[in-house]
Amino acid sequence: MPVTLQQVDQAAWEADAQVRLDLARIYADAPAERLPLPVDEFIRDHLTSGHLFSCARFNDRLLGAVAVKPYQDAWWLSNLCVRRTTRRRGVGSRLLALVSESAHAEGRRLYADSAHLPVADQMLLARLGYRLTQDGDYFELDLSPRGGQQ
């Protein structure tokens, strides 16, 4: 499945009705415990705070998304979700790999807070090379050449 990365910020959200529809559908498919707020409020609050969504795009549709909070030289990832109809096909893994490539190109580190991550997400992150910090507060992906990512 040739999935590409699309960054959705406030401007992209406002400019494209299909992006608004797709992103809302992605998070509407999320189990209720994955979102801290109702879908529309979650998306609006995230974008109006200056954050963005990194999305998996296939055939002019968004299939998955992860919320991204840029902070200094890092991106904090949360709320990964893939449309129910395309789950278990590698979309989430591909999305996180594309986010990793983009972060590396921008010289950013990647983190994911471990406090609210379901076990399945923790396993996915570990499989993709993220490591739980010694204190267990968050997962970190080492993007340096030494860390195994390129």
PDB file of C-alpha atoms in Angstrom:
ATOM      1  CA  MET A   1       0.000   0.000   0.000  1.00  0.00           C
ATOM      2  CA  PRO A   2       1.802   3.210  -1.142  1.00  0.00           C
ATOM      3  CA  VAL A   3       1.090   5.460   1.811  1.00  0.00           C
ATOM      4  CA  THR A   4       2.505   8.988   1.844  1.00  0.00           C
ATOM      5  CA  LEU A   5       2.781  11.576   4.596  1.00  0.00           C
ATOM      6  CA  GLN A   6       0.617  14.677   4.756  1.00  0.00           C
ATOM      7  CA  GLN A   7       1.048  17.245   7.506  1.00  0.00           C
ATOM      8  CA  VAL A   8      -2.205  18.896   8.536  1.00  0.00           C
ATOM      9  CA  ASP A   9      -1.953  22.196  10.368  1.00  0.00           C
ATOM     10  CA  GLN A  10      -4.637  24.829  10.971  1.00  0.00           C
ATOM     11  CA  ALA A  11      -4.255  26.300   7.463  1.00  0.00           C
ATOM     12  CA  ALA A  12      -4.537  22.899   5.734  1.00  0.00           C
ATOM     13  CA  TRP A  13      -7.547  22.055   7.900  1.00  0.00           C
ATOM     14  CA  GLU A  14      -9.325  25.287   6.965  1.00  0.00           C
ATOM     15  CA  ALA A  15      -8.461  25.044   3.256  1.00  0.00           C
ATOM     16  CA  ASP A  16      -9.543  21.485   2.475  1.00  0.00           C
ATOM     17  CA  ALA A  17     -12.997  20.062   3.203  1.00  0.00           C
ATOM     18  CA  GLN A  18     -11.825  16.517   2.372  1.00  0.00           C
ATOM     19  CA  VAL A  19      -9.031  16.783   4.956  1.00  0.00           C
ATOM     20  CA  ARG A  20     -11.564  17.914   7.569  1.00  0.00           C
ATOM     21  CA  LEU A  21     -13.865  15.006   6.721  1.00  0.00           C
ATOM     22  CA  ASP A  22     -11.093  12.394   6.645  1.00  0.00           C
ATOM     23  CA  LEU A  23      -9.466  13.514   9.894  1.00  0.00           C
ATOM     24  CA  ALA A  24     -12.837  13.544  11.662  1.00  0.00           C
ATOM     25  CA  ARG A  25     -13.551  10.024  10.351  1.00  0.00           C
ATOM     26  CA  ILE A  26     -10.166   8.747  11.516  1.00  0.00           C
ATOM     27  CA  TYR A  27     -10.731   9.917  15.068  1.00  0.00           C
ATOM     28  CA  ALA A  28     -14.430   8.974  15.057  1.00  0.00           C
ATOM     29  CA  ASP A  29     -13.179   5.383  14.577  1.00  0.00           C
ATOM     30  CA  ALA A  30     -10.958   5.643  17.657  1.00  0.00           C
ATOM     31  CA  PRO A  31     -11.996   3.808  20.806  1.00  0.00           C
ATOM     32  CA  ALA A  32     -13.479   6.351  23.232  1.00  0.00           C
ATOM     33  CA  GLU A  33     -10.639   5.919  25.743  1.00  0.00           C
ATOM     34  CA  ARG A  34      -8.081   7.051  23.144  1.00  0.00           C
ATOM     35  CA  LEU A  35      -9.371  10.625  22.949  1.00  0.00           C
ATOM     36  CA  PRO A  36      -9.440  13.082  25.840  1.00  0.00           C
ATOM     37  CA  LEU A  37     -12.316  15.067  24.270  1.00  0.00           C
ATOM     38  CA  PRO A  38     -15.094  14.594  21.714  1.00  0.00           C
ATOM     39  CA  VAL A  39     -13.641  14.261  18.175  1.00  0.00           C
ATOM     40  CA  ASP A  40     -14.401  17.752  16.837  1.00  0.00           C
ATOM     41  CA  GLU A  41     -13.236  19.427  20.029  1.00  0.00           C
ATOM     42  CA  PHE A  42     -10.064  17.305  20.155  1.00  0.00           C
ATOM     43  CA  ILE A  43      -9.089  18.201  16.574  1.00  0.00           C
ATOM     44  CA  ARG A  44      -9.962  21.882  16.943  1.00  0.00           C
ATOM     45  CA  ASP A  45      -8.118  22.277  20.262  1.00  0.00           C
ATOM     46  CA  HIS A  46      -5.034  20.501  18.940  1.00  0.00           C
ATOM     47  CA  LEU A  47      -4.817  22.646  15.803  1.00  0.00           C
ATOM     48  CA  THR A  48      -5.668  25.982  17.423  1.00  0.00           C
ATOM     49  CA  SER A  49      -2.868  25.334  19.930  1.00  0.00           C
ATOM     50  CA  GLY A  50      -0.410  25.501  17.026  1.00  0.00           C
ATOM     51  CA  HIS A  51       0.075  21.743  16.780  1.00  0.00           C
ATOM     52  CA  LEU A  52      -0.440  19.498  13.761  1.00  0.00           C
ATOM     53  CA  PHE A  53      -1.441  16.040  12.660  1.00  0.00           C
ATOM     54  CA  SER A  54       0.847  13.811  10.628  1.00  0.00           C
ATOM     55  CA  CYS A  55      -1.428  11.766   8.406  1.00  0.00           C
ATOM     56  CA  ALA A  56      -1.140   8.661   6.251  1.00  0.00           C
ATOM     57  CA  ARG A  57      -2.486   9.430   2.785  1.00  0.00           C
ATOM     58  CA  PHE A  58      -3.560   6.836   0.204  1.00  0.00           C
ATOM     59  CA  ASN A  59      -5.553   7.470  -2.984  1.00  0.00           C
ATOM     60  CA  ASP A  60      -6.424  11.063  -2.022  1.00  0.00           C
ATOM     61  CA  ARG A  61      -7.774  10.040   1.368  1.00  0.00           C
ATOM     62  CA  LEU A  62      -6.334  10.193   4.865  1.00  0.00           C
ATOM     63  CA  LEU A  63      -6.341   6.751   6.496  1.00  0.00           C
ATOM     64  CA  GLY A  64      -4.490   7.359   9.733  1.00  0.00           C
ATOM     65  CA  ALA A  65      -3.206  10.170  11.894  1.00  0.00           C
ATOM     66  CA  VAL A  66      -0.995  10.906  14.840  1.00  0.00           C
ATOM     67  CA  ALA A  67      -1.181  14.136  16.834  1.00  0.00           C
ATOM     68  CA  VAL A  68       2.147  16.011  16.832  1.00  0.00           C
ATOM     69  CA  LYS A  69       3.188  18.690  19.312  1.00  0.00           C
ATOM     70  CA  PRO A  70       6.381  20.407  18.205  1.00  0.00           C
ATOM     71  CA  TYR A  71       8.472  21.415  21.221  1.00  0.00           C
ATOM     72  CA  GLN A  72      11.960  22.868  20.819  1.00  0.00           C
ATOM     73  CA  ASP A  73      13.949  20.280  18.827  1.00  0.00           C
ATOM     74  CA  ALA A  74      11.442  17.460  19.263  1.00  0.00           C
ATOM     75  CA  TRP A  75       8.014  16.225  18.255  1.00  0.00           C
ATOM     76  CA  TRP A  76       5.797  14.668  20.906  1.00  0.00           C
ATOM     77  CA  LEU A  77       3.464  12.082  19.385  1.00  0.00           C
ATOM     78  CA  SER A  78       0.081  11.028  20.736  1.00  0.00           C
ATOM     79  CA  ASN A  79      -3.339   9.776  19.736  1.00  0.00           C
ATOM     80  CA  LEU A  80      -2.327   7.465  16.889  1.00  0.00           C
ATOM     81  CA  CYS A  81      -5.392   6.172  15.077  1.00  0.00           C
ATOM     82  CA  VAL A  82      -6.076   4.376  11.800  1.00  0.00           C
ATOM     83  CA  ARG A  83      -9.462   4.074  10.097  1.00  0.00           C
ATOM     84  CA  ARG A  84     -11.159   0.887  11.198  1.00  0.00           C
ATOM     85  CA  THR A  85     -11.521  -0.333   7.582  1.00  0.00           C
ATOM     86  CA  THR A  86      -7.747  -0.207   6.996  1.00  0.00           C
ATOM     87  CA  ARG A  87      -6.413  -1.484  10.319  1.00  0.00           C
ATOM     88  CA  ARG A  88      -4.019  -4.437  10.434  1.00  0.00           C
ATOM     89  CA  ARG A  89      -2.557  -3.526   7.027  1.00  0.00           C
ATOM     90  CA  GLY A  90       0.568  -1.703   8.163  1.00  0.00           C
ATOM     91  CA  VAL A  91      -0.807   1.839   7.867  1.00  0.00           C
ATOM     92  CA  GLY A  92       0.106   2.802  11.449  1.00  0.00           C
ATOM     93  CA  SER A  93       3.621   1.383  11.092  1.00  0.00           C
ATOM     94  CA  ARG A  94       4.109   3.125   7.750  1.00  0.00           C
ATOM     95  CA  LEU A  95       2.804   6.404   9.169  1.00  0.00           C
ATOM     96  CA  LEU A  96       5.225   6.281  12.099  1.00  0.00           C
ATOM     97  CA  ALA A  97       8.106   5.413   9.734  1.00  0.00           C
ATOM     98  CA  LEU A  98       7.239   8.428   7.557  1.00  0.00           C
ATOM     99  CA  VAL A  99       7.035  10.662  10.642  1.00  0.00           C
ATOM    100  CA  SER A 100      10.454   9.354  11.666  1.00  0.00           C
ATOM    101  CA  GLU A 101      11.914  10.220   8.236  1.00  0.00           C
ATOM    102  CA  SER A 102      10.408  13.702   8.378  1.00  0.00           C
ATOM    103  CA  ALA A 103      11.666  14.312  11.924  1.00  0.00           C
ATOM    104  CA  HIS A 104      15.133  13.123  10.968  1.00  0.00           C
ATOM    105  CA  ALA A 105      15.176  15.456   7.940  1.00  0.00           C
ATOM    106  CA  GLU A 106      14.281  18.378  10.225  1.00  0.00           C
ATOM    107  CA  GLY A 107      16.776  17.403  12.927  1.00  0.00           C
ATOM    108  CA  ARG A 108      14.071  16.664  15.486  1.00  0.00           C
ATOM    109  CA  ARG A 109      13.784  13.930  18.096  1.00  0.00           C
ATOM    110  CA  LEU A 110      10.612  11.897  18.598  1.00  0.00           C
ATOM    111  CA  TYR A 111       8.915  11.168  21.895  1.00  0.00           C
ATOM    112  CA  ALA A 112       5.667   9.548  23.013  1.00  0.00           C
ATOM    113  CA  ASP A 113       4.357   9.881  26.565  1.00  0.00           C
ATOM    114  CA  SER A 114       3.921   6.377  27.972  1.00  0.00           C
ATOM    115  CA  ALA A 115       1.329   7.261  30.630  1.00  0.00           C
ATOM    116  CA  HIS A 116      -1.737   6.847  28.397  1.00  0.00           C
ATOM    117  CA  LEU A 117      -0.465   4.477  25.716  1.00  0.00           C
ATOM    118  CA  PRO A 118      -2.383   1.241  25.236  1.00  0.00           C
ATOM    119  CA  VAL A 119      -0.222  -1.887  25.350  1.00  0.00           C
ATOM    120  CA  ALA A 120      -0.675  -2.422  21.584  1.00  0.00           C
ATOM    121  CA  ASP A 121       0.775   1.037  20.888  1.00  0.00           C
ATOM    122  CA  GLN A 122       3.673   0.400  23.271  1.00  0.00           C
ATOM    123  CA  MET A 123       4.437  -2.819  21.407  1.00  0.00           C
ATOM    124  CA  LEU A 124       4.260  -1.036  18.032  1.00  0.00           C
ATOM    125  CA  LEU A 125       6.642   1.687  19.201  1.00  0.00           C
ATOM    126  CA  ALA A 126       9.087  -0.883  20.572  1.00  0.00           C
ATOM    127  CA  ARG A 127       8.962  -2.820  17.285  1.00  0.00           C
ATOM    128  CA  LEU A 128       9.746   0.405  15.391  1.00  0.00           C
ATOM    129  CA  GLY A 129      12.823   1.134  17.510  1.00  0.00           C
ATOM    130  CA  TYR A 130      11.411   3.425  20.196  1.00  0.00           C
ATOM    131  CA  ARG A 131      12.832   2.737  23.631  1.00  0.00           C
ATOM    132  CA  LEU A 132      11.197   3.361  26.970  1.00  0.00           C
ATOM    133  CA  THR A 133      13.320   5.727  29.027  1.00  0.00           C
ATOM    134  CA  GLN A 134      14.873   4.457  32.227  1.00  0.00           C
ATOM    135  CA  ASP A 135      12.270   6.175  34.385  1.00  0.00           C
ATOM    136  CA  GLY A 136       9.479   4.830  32.131  1.00  0.00           C
ATOM    137  CA  ASP A 137       7.846   8.208  31.516  1.00  0.00           C
ATOM    138  CA  TYR A 138       8.107   8.218  27.729  1.00  0.00           C
ATOM    139  CA  PHE A 139       9.299   6.418  24.643  1.00  0.00           C
ATOM    140  CA  GLU A 140      12.118   7.964  22.618  1.00  0.00           C
ATOM    141  CA  LEU A 141      13.305   7.242  19.099  1.00  0.00           C
ATOM    142  CA  ASP A 142      17.009   7.841  18.613  1.00  0.00           C
ATOM    143  CA  LEU A 143      17.336   9.248  15.093  1.00  0.00           C
ATOM    144  CA  SER A 144      21.118   9.610  15.183  1.00  0.00           C
ATOM    145  CA  PRO A 145      23.110   7.349  12.821  1.00  0.00           C
ATOM    146  CA  ARG A 146      24.309   5.524  15.931  1.00  0.00           C
ATOM    147  CA  GLY A 147      20.685   4.921  17.011  1.00  0.00           C
ATOM    148  CA  GLY A 148      19.964   2.756  14.019  1.00  0.00           C
ATOM    149  CA  GLN A 149      17.675   5.124  12.086  1.00  0.00           C
ATOM    150  CA  GLN A 150      18.761   6.882   8.937  1.00  0.00           C
TER     151      GLN A 150
END
